[in-house]
Short mmCIF file of C-alpha atoms in Angstrom, two decimals:
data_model
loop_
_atom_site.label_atom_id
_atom_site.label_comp_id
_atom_site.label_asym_id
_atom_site.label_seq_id
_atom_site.Cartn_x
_atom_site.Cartn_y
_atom_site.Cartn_z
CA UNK A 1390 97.97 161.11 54.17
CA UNK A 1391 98.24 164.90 54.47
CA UNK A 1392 94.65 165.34 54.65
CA UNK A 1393 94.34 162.66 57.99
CA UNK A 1394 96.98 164.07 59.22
CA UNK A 1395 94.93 167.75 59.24
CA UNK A 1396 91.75 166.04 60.24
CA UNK A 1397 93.53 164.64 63.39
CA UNK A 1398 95.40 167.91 64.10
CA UNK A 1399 92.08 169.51 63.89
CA UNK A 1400 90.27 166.51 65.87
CA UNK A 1401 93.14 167.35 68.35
CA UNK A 1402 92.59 170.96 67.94
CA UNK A 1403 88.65 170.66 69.17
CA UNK A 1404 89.53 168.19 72.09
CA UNK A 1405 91.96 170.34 73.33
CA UNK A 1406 89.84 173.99 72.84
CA UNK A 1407 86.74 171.73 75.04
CA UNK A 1408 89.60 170.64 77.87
CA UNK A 1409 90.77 174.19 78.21
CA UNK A 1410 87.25 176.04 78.61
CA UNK A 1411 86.92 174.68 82.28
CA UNK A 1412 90.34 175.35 83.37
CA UNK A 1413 92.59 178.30 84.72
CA UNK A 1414 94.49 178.00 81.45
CA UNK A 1415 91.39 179.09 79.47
CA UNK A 1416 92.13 183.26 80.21
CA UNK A 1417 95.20 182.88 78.88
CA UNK A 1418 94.53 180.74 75.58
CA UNK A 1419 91.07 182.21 74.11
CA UNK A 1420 92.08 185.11 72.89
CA UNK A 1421 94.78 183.27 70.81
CA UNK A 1422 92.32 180.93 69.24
CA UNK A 1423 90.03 183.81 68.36
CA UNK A 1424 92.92 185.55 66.64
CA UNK A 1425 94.08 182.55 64.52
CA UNK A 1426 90.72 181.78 63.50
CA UNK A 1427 90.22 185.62 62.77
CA UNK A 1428 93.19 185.56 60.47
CA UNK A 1429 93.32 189.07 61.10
CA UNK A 1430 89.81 190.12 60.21
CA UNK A 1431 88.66 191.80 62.96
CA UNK A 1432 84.64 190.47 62.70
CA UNK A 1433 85.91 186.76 62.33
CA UNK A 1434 87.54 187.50 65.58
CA UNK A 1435 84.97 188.89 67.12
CA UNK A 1436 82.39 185.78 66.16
CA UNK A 1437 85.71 183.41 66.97
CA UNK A 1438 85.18 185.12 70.46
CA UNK A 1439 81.86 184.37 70.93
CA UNK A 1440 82.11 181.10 70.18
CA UNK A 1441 84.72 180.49 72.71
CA UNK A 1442 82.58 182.43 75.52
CA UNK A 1443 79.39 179.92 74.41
CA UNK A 1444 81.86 176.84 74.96
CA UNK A 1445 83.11 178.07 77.76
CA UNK A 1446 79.48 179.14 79.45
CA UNK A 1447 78.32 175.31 78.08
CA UNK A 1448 80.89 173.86 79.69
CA UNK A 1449 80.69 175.68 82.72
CA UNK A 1450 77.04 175.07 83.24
CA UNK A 1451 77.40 171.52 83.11
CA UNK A 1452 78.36 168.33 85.32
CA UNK A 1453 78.99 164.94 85.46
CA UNK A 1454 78.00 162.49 82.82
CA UNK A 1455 76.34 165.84 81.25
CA UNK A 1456 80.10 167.30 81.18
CA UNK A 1457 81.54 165.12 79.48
CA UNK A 1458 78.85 164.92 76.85
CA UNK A 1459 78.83 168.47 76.83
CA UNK A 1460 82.82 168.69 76.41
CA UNK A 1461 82.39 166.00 73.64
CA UNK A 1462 80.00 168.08 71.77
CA UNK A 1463 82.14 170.96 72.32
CA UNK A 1464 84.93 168.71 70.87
CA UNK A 1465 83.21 167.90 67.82
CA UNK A 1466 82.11 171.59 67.32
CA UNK A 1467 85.96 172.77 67.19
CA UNK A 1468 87.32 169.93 65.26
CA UNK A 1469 84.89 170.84 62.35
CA UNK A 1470 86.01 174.83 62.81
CA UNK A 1471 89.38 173.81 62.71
CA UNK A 1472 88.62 171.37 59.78
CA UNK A 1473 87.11 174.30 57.90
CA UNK A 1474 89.97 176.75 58.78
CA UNK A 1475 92.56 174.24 57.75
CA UNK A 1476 90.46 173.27 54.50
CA UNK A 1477 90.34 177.39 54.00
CA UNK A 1478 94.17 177.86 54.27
CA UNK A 1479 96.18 175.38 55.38
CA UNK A 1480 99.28 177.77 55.75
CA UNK A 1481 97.71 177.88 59.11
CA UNK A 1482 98.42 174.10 59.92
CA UNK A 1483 102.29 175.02 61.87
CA UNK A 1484 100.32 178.04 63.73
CA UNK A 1485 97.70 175.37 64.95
CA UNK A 1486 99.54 172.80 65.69
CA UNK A 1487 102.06 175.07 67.51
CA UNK A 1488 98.57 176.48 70.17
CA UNK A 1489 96.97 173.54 70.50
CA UNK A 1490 100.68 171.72 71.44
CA UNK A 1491 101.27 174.30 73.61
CA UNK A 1492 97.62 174.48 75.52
CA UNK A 1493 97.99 170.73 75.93
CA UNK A 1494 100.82 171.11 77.74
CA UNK A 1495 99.50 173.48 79.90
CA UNK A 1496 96.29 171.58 80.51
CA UNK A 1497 96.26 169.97 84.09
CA UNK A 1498 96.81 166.07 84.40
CA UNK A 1499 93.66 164.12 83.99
CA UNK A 1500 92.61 166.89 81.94
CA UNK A 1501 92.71 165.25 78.12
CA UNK A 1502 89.65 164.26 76.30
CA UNK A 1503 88.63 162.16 73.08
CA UNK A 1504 85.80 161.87 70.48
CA UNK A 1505 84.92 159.43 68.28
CA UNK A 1506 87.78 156.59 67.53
CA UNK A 1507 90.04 158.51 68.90
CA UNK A 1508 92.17 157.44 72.54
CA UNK A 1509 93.32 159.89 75.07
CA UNK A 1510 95.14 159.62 78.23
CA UNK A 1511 97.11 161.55 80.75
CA UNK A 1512 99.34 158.78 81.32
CA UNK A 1513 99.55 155.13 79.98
CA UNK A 1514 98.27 153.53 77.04
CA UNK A 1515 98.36 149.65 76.60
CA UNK A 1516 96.61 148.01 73.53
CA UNK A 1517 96.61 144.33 73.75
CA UNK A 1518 95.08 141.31 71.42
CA UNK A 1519 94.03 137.95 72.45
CA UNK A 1520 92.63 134.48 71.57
CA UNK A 1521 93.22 135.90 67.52
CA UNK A 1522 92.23 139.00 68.29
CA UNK A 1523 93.68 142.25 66.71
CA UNK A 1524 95.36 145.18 68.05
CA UNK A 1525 96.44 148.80 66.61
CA UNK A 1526 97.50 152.07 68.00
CA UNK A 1527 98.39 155.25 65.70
CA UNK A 1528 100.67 158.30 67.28
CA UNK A 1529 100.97 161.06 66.12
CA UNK A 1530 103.88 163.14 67.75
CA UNK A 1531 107.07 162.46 69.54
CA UNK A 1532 106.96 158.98 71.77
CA UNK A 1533 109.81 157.96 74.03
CA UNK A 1534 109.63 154.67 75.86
CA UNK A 1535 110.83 154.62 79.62
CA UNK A 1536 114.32 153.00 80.10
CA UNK A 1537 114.62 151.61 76.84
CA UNK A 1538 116.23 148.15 75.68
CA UNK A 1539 119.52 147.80 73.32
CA UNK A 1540 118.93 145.56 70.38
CA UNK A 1541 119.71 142.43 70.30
CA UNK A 1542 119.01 139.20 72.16
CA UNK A 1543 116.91 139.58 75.33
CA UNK A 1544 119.45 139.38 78.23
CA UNK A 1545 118.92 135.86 80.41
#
């Protein structure tokens, strides 16, 4: 369990470092994911920099369907940095999670992305089954339901 749980934080991680390179918030956030993946040596940061300015540029230099592909790749790219960083010394898991919480948050609406089997959205969610079909959905974080119902019988 702890090691899916740290594969999805840095899946999450990745998503969220591709969403941010083509927004205002990027400024802001890069410098902060250069430092944490520098863990204080100044080189790491520097390379941790240059990364980040090659996503952004990437990014930048693309557009529709080749965006998203782009941001995707991007995605992918991070998630295995992260991966490695967490693998390296997970003492930086709270830090992480922590940034990337906090960049999400900042991240416009509309602005979430996903890779792989993973689901993203910037509002709703539904996951339905039919005709014997099967359904699942996994969160991870905090979920509160709109006006929710008391237990019990459903009123008539």
């Amino acid at each position: 369990m702890p090691g899916e749980v740290l594969m999805a934080l840095a899946q999450f991680g990745g998503q969220t470092v591709a969403a941010a390179a083509i927004t205002d918030v990027w400024e802001a956030v890069r410098g902060r994911f250069a430092r944490l993946l520098g863990r204080g040596d100044a080189r790491k940061t520097q390379v941790a920099e240059q990364w980040l300015a090659q996503t952004r540029q990437q990014l930048a230099g693309a557009a529709g369907s080749g965006l998203e592909q782009a941001r995707e790749a991007q995605a992918e790219r991070w998630a295995g940095r992260f991966a490695d960083l967490l693998d390296e010394d997970p003492s930086v898991e709270a830090e992480l999670r922590a940034l990337v919480e906090e960049v999400a948050a900042r991240l416009p609406a509309g602005a979430v992305s996903a890779a792989d089997h993973s689901v993203a959205a910037g509002r709703d969610v539904s996951i339905t089954a039919s005709g014997g079909g099967t359904a699942a959905g996994v969160i991870h974080g905090n979920v509160t339901p709109p006006n929710p119902t008391s237990p019990g019988p459903a009123p008539h």
